Short mmCIF file of C-alpha atoms in Angstrom, two decimals:
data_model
loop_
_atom_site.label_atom_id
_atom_site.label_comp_id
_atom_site.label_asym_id
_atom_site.label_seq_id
_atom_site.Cartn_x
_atom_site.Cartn_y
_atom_site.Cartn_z
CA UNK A 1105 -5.86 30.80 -14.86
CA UNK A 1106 -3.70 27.90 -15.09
CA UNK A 1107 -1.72 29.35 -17.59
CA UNK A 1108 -1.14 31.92 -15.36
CA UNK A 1109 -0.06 29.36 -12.61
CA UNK A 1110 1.75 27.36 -14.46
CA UNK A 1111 3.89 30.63 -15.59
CA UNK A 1112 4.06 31.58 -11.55
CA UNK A 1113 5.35 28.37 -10.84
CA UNK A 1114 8.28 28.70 -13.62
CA UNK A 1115 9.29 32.48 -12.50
CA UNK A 1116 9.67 31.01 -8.91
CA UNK A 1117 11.41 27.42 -10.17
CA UNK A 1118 13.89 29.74 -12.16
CA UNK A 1119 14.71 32.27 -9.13
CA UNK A 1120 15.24 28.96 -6.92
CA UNK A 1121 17.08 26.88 -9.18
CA UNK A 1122 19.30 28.74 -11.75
CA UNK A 1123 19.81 25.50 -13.87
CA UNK A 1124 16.03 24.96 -14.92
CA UNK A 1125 15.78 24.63 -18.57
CA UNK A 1126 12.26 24.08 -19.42
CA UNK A 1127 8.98 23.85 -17.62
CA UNK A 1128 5.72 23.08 -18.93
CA UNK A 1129 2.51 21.82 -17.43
CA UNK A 1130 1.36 18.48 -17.78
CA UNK A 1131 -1.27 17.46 -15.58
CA UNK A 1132 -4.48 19.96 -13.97
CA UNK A 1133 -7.62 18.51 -11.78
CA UNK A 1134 -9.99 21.28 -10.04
CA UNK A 1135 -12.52 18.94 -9.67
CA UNK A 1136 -15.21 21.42 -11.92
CA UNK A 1137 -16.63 18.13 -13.68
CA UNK A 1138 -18.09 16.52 -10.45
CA UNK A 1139 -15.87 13.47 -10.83
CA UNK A 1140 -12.29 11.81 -9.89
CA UNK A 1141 -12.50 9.77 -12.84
CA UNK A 1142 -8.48 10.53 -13.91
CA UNK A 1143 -7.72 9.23 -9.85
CA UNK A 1144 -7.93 5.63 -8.56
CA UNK A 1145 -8.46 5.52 -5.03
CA UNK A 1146 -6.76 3.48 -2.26
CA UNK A 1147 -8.97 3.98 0.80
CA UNK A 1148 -11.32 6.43 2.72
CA UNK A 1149 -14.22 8.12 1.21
CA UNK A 1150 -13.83 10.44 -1.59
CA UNK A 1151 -16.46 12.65 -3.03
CA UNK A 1152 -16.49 15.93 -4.59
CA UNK A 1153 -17.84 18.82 -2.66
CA UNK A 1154 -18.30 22.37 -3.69
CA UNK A 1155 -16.04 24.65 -1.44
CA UNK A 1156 -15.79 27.91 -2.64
CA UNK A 1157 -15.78 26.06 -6.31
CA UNK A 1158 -15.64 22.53 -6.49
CA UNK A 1159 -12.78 20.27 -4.36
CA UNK A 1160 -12.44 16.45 -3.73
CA UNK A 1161 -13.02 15.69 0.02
CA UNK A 1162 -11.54 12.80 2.65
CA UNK A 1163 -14.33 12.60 5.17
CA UNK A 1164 -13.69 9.15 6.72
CA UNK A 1165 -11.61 10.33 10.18
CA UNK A 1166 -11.05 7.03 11.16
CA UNK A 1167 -9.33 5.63 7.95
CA UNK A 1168 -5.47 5.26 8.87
CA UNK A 1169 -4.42 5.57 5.39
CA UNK A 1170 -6.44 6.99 2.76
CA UNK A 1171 -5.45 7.88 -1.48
CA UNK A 1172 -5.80 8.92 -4.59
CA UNK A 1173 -3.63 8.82 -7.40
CA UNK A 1174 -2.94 10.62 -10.37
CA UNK A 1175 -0.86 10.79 -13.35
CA UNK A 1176 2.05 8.73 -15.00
CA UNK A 1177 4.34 6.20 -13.55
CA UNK A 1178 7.49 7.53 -15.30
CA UNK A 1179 7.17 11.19 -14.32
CA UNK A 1180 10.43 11.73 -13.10
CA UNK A 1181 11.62 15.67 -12.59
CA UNK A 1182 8.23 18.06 -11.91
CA UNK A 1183 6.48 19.94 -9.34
CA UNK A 1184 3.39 18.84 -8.03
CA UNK A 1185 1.40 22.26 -6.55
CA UNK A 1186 -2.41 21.60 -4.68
CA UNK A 1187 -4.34 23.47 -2.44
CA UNK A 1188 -4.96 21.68 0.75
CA UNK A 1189 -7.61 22.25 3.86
CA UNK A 1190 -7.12 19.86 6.13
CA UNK A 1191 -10.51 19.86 8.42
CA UNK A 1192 -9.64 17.40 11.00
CA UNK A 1193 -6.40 16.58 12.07
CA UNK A 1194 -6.59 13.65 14.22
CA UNK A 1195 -3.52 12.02 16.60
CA UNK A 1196 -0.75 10.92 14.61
CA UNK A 1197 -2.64 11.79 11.36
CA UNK A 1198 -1.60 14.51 8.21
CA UNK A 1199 -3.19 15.53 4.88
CA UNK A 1200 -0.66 15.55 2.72
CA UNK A 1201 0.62 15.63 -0.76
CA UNK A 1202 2.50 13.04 -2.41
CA UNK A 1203 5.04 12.89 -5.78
CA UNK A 1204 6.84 10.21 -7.63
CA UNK A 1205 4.19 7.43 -6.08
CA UNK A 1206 5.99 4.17 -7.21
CA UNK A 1207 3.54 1.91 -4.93
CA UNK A 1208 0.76 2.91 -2.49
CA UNK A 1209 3.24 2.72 0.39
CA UNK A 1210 6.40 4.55 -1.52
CA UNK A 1211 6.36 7.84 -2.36
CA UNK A 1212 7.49 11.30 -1.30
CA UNK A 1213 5.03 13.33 1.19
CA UNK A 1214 4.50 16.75 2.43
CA UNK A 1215 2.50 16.81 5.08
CA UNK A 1216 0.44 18.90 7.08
CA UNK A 1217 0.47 17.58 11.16
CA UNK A 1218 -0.87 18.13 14.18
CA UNK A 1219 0.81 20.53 16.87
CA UNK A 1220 1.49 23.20 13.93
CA UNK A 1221 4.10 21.38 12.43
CA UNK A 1222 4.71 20.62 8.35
CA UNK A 1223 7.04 17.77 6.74
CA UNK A 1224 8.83 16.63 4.06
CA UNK A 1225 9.06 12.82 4.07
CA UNK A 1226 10.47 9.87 2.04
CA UNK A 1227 8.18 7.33 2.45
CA UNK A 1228 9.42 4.02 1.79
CA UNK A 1229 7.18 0.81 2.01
CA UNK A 1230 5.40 2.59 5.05
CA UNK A 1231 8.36 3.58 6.60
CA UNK A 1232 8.92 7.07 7.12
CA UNK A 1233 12.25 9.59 6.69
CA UNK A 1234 12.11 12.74 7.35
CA UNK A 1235 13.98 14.84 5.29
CA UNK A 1236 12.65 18.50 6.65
CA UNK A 1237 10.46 19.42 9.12
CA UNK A 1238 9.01 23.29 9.72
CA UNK A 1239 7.40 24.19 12.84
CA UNK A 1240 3.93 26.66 11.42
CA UNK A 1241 0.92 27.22 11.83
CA UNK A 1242 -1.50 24.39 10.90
CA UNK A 1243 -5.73 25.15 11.63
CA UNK A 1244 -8.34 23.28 10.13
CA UNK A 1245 -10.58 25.36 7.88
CA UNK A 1246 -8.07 27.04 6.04
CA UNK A 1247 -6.55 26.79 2.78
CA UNK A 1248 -2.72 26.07 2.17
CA UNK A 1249 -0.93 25.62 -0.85
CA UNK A 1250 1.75 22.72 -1.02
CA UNK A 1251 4.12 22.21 -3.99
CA UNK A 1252 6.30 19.61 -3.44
CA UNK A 1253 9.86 19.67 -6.17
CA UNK A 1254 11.65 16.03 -6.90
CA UNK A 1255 14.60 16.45 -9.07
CA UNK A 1256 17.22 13.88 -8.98
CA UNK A 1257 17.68 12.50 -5.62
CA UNK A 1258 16.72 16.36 -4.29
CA UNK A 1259 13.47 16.73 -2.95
CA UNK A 1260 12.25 20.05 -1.32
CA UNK A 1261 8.93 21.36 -0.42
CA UNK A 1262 7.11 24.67 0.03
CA UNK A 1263 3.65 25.81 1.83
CA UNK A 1264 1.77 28.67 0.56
CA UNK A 1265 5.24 29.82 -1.22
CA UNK A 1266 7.54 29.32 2.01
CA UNK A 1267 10.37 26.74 1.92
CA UNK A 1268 9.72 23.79 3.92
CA UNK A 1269 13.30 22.56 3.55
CA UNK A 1270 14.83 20.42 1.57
CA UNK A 1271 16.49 16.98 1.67
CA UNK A 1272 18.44 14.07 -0.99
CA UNK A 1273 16.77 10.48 -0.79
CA UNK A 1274 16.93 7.60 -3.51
CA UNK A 1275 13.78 6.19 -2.29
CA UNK A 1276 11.89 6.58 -5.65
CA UNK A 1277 13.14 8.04 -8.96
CA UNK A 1278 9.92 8.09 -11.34
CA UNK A 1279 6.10 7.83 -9.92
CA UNK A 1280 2.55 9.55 -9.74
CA UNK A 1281 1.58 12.32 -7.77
CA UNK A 1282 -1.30 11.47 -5.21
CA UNK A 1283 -3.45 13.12 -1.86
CA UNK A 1284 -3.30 11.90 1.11
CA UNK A 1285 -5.00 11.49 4.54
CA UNK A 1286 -4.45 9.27 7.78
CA UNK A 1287 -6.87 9.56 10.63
CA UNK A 1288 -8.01 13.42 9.38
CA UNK A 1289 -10.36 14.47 6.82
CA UNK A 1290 -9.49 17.19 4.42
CA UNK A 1291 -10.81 19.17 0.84
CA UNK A 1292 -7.96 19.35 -1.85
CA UNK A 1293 -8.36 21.32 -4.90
CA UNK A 1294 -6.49 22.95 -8.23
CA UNK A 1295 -4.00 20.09 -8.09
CA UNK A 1296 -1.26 21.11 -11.16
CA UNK A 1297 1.99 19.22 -12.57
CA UNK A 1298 4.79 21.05 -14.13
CA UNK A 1299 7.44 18.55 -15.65
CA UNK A 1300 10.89 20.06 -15.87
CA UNK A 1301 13.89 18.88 -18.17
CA UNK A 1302 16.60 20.22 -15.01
CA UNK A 1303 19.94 19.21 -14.05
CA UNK A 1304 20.10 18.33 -10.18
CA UNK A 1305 21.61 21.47 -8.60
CA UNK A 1306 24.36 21.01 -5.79
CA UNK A 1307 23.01 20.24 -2.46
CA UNK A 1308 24.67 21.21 1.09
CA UNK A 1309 25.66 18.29 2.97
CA UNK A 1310 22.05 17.62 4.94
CA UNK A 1311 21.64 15.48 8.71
CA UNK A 1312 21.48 12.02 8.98
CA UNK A 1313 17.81 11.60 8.29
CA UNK A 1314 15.59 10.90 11.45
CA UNK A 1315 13.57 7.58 10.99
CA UNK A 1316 10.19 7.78 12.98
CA UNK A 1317 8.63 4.73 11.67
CA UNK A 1318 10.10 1.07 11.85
CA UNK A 1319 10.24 -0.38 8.69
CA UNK A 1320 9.93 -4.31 8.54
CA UNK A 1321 12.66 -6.67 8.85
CA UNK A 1322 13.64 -6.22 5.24
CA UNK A 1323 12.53 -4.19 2.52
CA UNK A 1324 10.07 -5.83 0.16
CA UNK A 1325 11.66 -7.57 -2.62
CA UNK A 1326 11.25 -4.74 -5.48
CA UNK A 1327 13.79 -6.00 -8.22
CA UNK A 1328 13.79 -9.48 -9.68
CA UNK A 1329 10.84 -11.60 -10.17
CA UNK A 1330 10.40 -14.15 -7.11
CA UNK A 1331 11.95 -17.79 -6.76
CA UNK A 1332 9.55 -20.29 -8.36
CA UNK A 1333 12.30 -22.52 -6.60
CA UNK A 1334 11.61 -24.31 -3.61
CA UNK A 1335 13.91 -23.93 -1.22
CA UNK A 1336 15.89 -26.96 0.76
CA UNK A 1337 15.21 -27.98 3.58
CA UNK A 1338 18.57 -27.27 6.20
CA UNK A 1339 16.74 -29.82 8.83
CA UNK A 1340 13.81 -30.84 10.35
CA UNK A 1341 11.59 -29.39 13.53
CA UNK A 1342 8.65 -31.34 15.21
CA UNK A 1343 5.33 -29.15 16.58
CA UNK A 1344 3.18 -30.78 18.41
CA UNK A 1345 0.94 -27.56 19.53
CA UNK A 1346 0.93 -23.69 18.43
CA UNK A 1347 4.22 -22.21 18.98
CA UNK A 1348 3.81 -18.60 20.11
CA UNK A 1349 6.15 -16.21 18.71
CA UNK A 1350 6.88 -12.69 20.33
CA UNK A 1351 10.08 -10.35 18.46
CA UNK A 1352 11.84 -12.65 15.78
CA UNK A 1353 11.71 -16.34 14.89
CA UNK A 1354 13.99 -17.51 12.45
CA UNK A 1355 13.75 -20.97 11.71
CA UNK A 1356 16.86 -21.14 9.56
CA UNK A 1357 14.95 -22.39 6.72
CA UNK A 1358 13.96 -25.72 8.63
CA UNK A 1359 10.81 -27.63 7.87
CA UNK A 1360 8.30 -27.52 10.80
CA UNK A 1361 5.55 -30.41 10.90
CA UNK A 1362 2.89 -31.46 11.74
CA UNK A 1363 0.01 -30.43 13.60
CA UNK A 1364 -4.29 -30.41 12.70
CA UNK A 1365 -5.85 -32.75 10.16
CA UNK A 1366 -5.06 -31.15 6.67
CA UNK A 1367 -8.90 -30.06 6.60
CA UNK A 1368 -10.95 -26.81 5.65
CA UNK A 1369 -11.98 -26.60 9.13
CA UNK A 1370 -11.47 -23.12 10.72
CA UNK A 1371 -11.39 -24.31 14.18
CA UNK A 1372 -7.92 -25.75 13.69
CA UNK A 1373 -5.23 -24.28 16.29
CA UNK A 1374 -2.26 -22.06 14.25
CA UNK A 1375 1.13 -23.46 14.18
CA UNK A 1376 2.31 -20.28 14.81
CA UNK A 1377 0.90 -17.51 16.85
CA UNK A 1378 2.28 -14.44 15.98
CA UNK A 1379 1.70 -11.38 18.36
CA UNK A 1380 1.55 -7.60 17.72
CA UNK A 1381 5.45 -6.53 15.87
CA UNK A 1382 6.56 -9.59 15.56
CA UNK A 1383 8.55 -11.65 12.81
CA UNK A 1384 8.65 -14.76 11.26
CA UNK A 1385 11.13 -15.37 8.61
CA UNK A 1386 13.05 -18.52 7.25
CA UNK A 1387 10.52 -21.10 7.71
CA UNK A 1388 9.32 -24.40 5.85
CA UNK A 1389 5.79 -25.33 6.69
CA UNK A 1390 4.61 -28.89 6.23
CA UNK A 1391 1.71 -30.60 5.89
CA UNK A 1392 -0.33 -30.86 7.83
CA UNK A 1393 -0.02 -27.44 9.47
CA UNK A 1394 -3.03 -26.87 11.50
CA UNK A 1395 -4.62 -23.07 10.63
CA UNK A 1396 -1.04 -21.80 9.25
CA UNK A 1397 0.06 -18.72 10.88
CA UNK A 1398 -2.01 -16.10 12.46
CA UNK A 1399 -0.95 -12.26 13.16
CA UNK A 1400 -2.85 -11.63 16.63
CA UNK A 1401 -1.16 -7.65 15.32
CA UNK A 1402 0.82 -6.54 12.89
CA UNK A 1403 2.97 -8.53 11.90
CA UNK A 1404 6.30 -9.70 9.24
CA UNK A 1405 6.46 -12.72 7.65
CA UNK A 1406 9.53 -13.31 5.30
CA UNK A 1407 10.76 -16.12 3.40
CA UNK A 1408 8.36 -17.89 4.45
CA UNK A 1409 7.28 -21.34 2.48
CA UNK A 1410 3.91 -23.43 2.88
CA UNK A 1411 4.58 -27.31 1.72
CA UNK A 1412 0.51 -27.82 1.40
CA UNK A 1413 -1.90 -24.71 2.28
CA UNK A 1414 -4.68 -26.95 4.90
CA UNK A 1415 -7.38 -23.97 5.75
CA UNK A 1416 -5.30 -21.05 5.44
CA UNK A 1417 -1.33 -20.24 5.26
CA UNK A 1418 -1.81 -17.36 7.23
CA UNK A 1419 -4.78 -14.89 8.84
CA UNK A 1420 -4.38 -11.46 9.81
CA UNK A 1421 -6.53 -10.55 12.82
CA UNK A 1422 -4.78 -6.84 13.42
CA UNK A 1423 -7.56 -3.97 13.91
CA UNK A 1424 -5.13 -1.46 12.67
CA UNK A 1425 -1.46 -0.50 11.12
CA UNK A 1426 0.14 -2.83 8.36
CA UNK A 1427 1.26 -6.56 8.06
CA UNK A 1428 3.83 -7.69 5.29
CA UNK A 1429 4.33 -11.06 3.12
CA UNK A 1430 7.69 -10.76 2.31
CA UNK A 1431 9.04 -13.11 -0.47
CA UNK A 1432 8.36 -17.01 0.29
CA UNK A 1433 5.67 -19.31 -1.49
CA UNK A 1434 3.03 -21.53 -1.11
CA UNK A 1435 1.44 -24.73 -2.92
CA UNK A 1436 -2.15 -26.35 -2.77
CA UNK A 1437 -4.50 -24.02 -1.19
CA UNK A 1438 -7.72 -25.42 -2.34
CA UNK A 1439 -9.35 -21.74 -0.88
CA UNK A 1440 -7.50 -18.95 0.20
CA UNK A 1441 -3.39 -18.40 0.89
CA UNK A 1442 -4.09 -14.98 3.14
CA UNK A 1443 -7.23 -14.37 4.94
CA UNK A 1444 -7.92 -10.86 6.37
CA UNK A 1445 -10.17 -10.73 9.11
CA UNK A 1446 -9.01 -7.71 10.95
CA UNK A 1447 -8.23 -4.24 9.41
CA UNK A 1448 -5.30 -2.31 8.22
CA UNK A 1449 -3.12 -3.02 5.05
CA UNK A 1450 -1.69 -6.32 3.85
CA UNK A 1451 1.31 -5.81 1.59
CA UNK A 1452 2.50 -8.88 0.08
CA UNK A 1453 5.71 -8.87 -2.46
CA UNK A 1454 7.47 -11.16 -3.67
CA UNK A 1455 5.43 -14.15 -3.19
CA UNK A 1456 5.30 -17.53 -5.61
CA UNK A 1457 1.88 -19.55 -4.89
CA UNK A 1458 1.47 -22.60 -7.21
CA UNK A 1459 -2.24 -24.41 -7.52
CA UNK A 1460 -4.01 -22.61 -5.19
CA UNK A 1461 -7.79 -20.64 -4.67
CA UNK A 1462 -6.97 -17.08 -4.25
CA UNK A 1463 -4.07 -15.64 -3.49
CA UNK A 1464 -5.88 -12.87 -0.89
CA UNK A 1465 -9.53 -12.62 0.67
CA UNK A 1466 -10.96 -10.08 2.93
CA UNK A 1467 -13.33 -11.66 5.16
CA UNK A 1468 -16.75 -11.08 3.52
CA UNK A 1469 -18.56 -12.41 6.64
CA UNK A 1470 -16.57 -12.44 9.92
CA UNK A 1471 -18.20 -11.33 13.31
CA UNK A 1472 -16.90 -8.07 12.47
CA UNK A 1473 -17.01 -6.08 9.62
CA UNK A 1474 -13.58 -3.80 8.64
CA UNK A 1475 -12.46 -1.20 5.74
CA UNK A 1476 -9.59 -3.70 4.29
CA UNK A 1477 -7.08 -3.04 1.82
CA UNK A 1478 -4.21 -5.04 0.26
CA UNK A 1479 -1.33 -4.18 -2.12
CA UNK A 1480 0.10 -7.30 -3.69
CA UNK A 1481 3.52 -6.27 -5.70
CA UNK A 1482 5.60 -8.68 -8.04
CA UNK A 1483 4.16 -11.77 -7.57
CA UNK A 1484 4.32 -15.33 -9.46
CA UNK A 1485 0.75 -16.89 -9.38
CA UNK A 1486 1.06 -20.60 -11.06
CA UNK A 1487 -2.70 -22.19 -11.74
CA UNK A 1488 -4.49 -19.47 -9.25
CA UNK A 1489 -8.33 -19.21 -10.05
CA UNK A 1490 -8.25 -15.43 -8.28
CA UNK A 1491 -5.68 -13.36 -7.18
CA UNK A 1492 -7.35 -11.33 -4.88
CA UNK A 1493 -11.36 -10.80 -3.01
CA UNK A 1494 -12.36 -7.87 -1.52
CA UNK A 1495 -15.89 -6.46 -0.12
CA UNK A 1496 -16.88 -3.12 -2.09
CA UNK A 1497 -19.57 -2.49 0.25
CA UNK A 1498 -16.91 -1.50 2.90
CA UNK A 1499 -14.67 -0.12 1.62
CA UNK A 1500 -12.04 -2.41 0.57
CA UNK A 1501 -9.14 -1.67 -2.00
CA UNK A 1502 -6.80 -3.69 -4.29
CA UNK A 1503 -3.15 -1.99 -5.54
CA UNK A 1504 -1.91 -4.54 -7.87
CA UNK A 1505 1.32 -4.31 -9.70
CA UNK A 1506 3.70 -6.39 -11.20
CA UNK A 1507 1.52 -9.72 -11.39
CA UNK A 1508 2.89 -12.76 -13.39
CA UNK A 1509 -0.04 -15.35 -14.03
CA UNK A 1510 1.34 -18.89 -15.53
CA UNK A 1511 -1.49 -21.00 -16.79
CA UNK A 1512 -4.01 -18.04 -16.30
CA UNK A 1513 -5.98 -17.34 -19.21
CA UNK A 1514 -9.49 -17.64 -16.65
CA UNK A 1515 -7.75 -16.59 -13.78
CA UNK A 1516 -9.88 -13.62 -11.48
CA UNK A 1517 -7.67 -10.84 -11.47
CA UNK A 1518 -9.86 -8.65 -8.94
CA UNK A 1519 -13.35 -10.28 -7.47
CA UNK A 1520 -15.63 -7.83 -6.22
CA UNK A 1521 -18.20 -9.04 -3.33
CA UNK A 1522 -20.94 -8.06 -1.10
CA UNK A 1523 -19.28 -7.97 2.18
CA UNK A 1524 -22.67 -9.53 4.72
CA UNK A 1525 -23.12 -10.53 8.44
CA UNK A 1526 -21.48 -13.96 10.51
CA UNK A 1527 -23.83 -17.16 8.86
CA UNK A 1528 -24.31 -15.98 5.08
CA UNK A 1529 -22.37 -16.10 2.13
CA UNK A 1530 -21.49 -12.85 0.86
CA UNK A 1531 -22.31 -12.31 -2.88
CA UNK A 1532 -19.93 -12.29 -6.28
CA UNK A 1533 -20.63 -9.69 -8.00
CA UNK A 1534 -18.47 -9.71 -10.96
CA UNK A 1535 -14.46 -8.53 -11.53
CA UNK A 1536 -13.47 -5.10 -11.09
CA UNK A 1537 -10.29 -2.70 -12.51
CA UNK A 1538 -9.75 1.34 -12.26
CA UNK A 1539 -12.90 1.72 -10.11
CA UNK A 1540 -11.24 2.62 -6.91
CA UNK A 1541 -11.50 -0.60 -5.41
CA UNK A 1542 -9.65 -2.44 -8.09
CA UNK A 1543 -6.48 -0.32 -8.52
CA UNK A 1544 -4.62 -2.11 -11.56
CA UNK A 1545 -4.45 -1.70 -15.35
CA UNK A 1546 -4.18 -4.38 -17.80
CA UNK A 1547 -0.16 -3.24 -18.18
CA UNK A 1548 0.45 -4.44 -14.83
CA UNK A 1549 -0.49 -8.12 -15.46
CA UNK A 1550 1.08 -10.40 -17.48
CA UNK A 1551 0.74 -13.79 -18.84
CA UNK A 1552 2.69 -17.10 -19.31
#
């Protein structure tokens, strides 16, 4: 039978586009074997069910962003085909589709929405273009088939043979294929790849693309390796208590000081006090700096540069949505740099950290226990014992790519712990990779 498909899905690539040259198919999962082992996840729960014949299933609902991933990073031109059933389709969620993955939060996407509605997305560090958009029928229980086409900078989709639309974005020009959910459970099955050697065919002129999600102030830094410079100071700034930020605070590269003891203690006021949206960017921290910076919500911080890490440089307290570390750098964090207490995703890119604990922990025994994830992209970790923590018993994921260790030969790429309740110390229980936790290969680190 998947001969047979993968012949269907030539015939119809050849009526559509007159300059396809050669198709053949390079990647099929239907799930028969009981496992997901060829996928590493990034969030919700994933099992495989039997439906009909057997299908991987999304059941967590609440889980805002939830992923597997398949296949090879340098897949460039191909159709990815699957057969979708979305089951619940909560407010503001999809269950979608995804080709040429070059991060967890950058991909293409069609997806199936609330209201009856399908579309085709560029998804670009979280932030969302839509390129097409198809008003249809969309009822939970049923089966559709997706196929979603990049070639070149064209990207069009189709549902159960039907054209979607089609649109031109540069977002991503090689990736994986993936599945997708946010706040909606679905089954997926019969998931097929057909690579095609094709020359981009012409395009009408399409709309100014309508953006529907904010990105951040600035893209994360995807190109060069970060500064292991630190930058000069332009002037100095006294704080004598926790300066509350709302919007944007640039601090013009100024160095901010002083406020707290230099101490582990956790019951240190922040220096800065970031609330829900807002942005800090072009800021020196000294030493002493009280608890750092904490994100009451989601939050930015860019360029952002921590003389002497006291308890933490910054703590994410969010219940929801995504925060970003955007460049900057950090020195002397006996424990942790980030600590995650709320929920959501913490992307941090372009980051330097010298002599420090662990680059990124999520809270193994806060009051409150959350499904955490991180993705931590093209980083510079000098003398770091760990790069990241996370709790496996809830849930937590790791997406790293691009890490540089200097002076790491014992460094913790990925520890795995026990997440447990307020008062006790939550367990190590060894270093993970490919599980579904731990989402890294041993091409994606190197060492110095």
């Amino acid at each position: 039978m998947l001969a047979v498909g993968g012949a269907a899905a030539l015939a119809i690539g050849m009526v559509g586009i007159t300059q396809m040259a050669l198709a053949a198919t390079v990647f099929t999962a239907n799930f028969e074997d009981g496992t997901t082992n060829a996928w590493s996840k990034s969030g919700g729960t994933w099992t495989v069910v039997t439906d009909g014949s057997k299908a991987v299933q999304q059941s967590k609902g609440t889980t805002d962003n939830a992923r597997l991933f398949a296949g090879d990073t340098g897949w460039t031109t191909y159709t990815v085909q699957a057969r979708v059933k979305p089951l619940s389709l909560g407010s503001g969620g999809f269950a979608g589709l995804l080709a040429r993955a070059k991060s967890s939060t950058s991909f293409y996407r069609l997806a199936l929405m609330p209201g009856n509605l399908v579309q085709l997305q560029a998804v670009n560090s979280g932030a969302v273009t839509v390129l097409a958009s198809k008003s249809q029928t969309v009822a939970t229980g049923t089966w559709y088939t997706l196929a979603l086409t990049v070639n070149g900078t064209s990207i069009s989709g189709s549902v159960n043979g039907a054209s979607i639309g089609s649109g031109s974005s540069s977002v991503s020009s090689t990736g994986r294929i993936g599945l997708q959910t946010a706040f909606s459970t679905a089954n997926f099955d019969d998931v097929t790849v057909d690579s095609s050697a094709t020359t981009p065919p012409p395009t009408s002129p399409t709309p100014t693309p309508t953006r529907t999600t904010a990105p951040p102030t600035s893209p994360p830094p995807t190109g060069n390796p970060p500064s292991t410079t630190w930058p000069t100071k332009t002037g100095d700034a006294s704080v004598s208590g926790t300066v509350s930020v709302t919007g944007t605070f640039d601090g013009g590269l100024k160095r901010y000081c002083c406020m707290g003891d230099g101490s582990q203690s956790e019951s240190q006021d922040p220096m800065f006090d970031l609330a829900d949206g807002a942005t800090i960017k072009n800021v020196i921290i000294g030493s002493p700096a009280g608890d750092g910076v904490h994100c009451e919500g989601r939050c930015t911080i860019q360029n952002v540069w921590w003389e002497d890490v006291g308890e933490d440089a910054a703590t994410f307290l969010a219940t929801n949505g995504d925060s970003y570390v955007i460049g900057g750098g950090a020195m002397n964090a006996d424990d942790k740099v980030f600590q995650h207490n709320g929920s959501g995703t913490v992307h941090i890119s372009g980051f330097y950290a010298k002599s420090i604990g662990k680059l990124y922990r999520g809270c193994g025994n806060c009051t409150k226990s959350y499904e955490r994830h991180v993705t931590v992209d093209n980083v510079i970790l000098d003398s770091a014992k760990y790069v990241v923590g996370i709790n496996t018993n809830w849930g937590d994921t790791a997406t790293l790519t691009r890490i540089t260790l200097i002076n790491g030969s014992n460094t913790h790429i990925c520890a795995e712990y026990t997440g447990v309740a307020k008062g006790s110390e939550p367990p190590y229980n060894g270093d993970g990779m490919g599980d579904g936790h731990c989402n890294f290969s041993t091409s994606d680190i190197t060492y110095k």
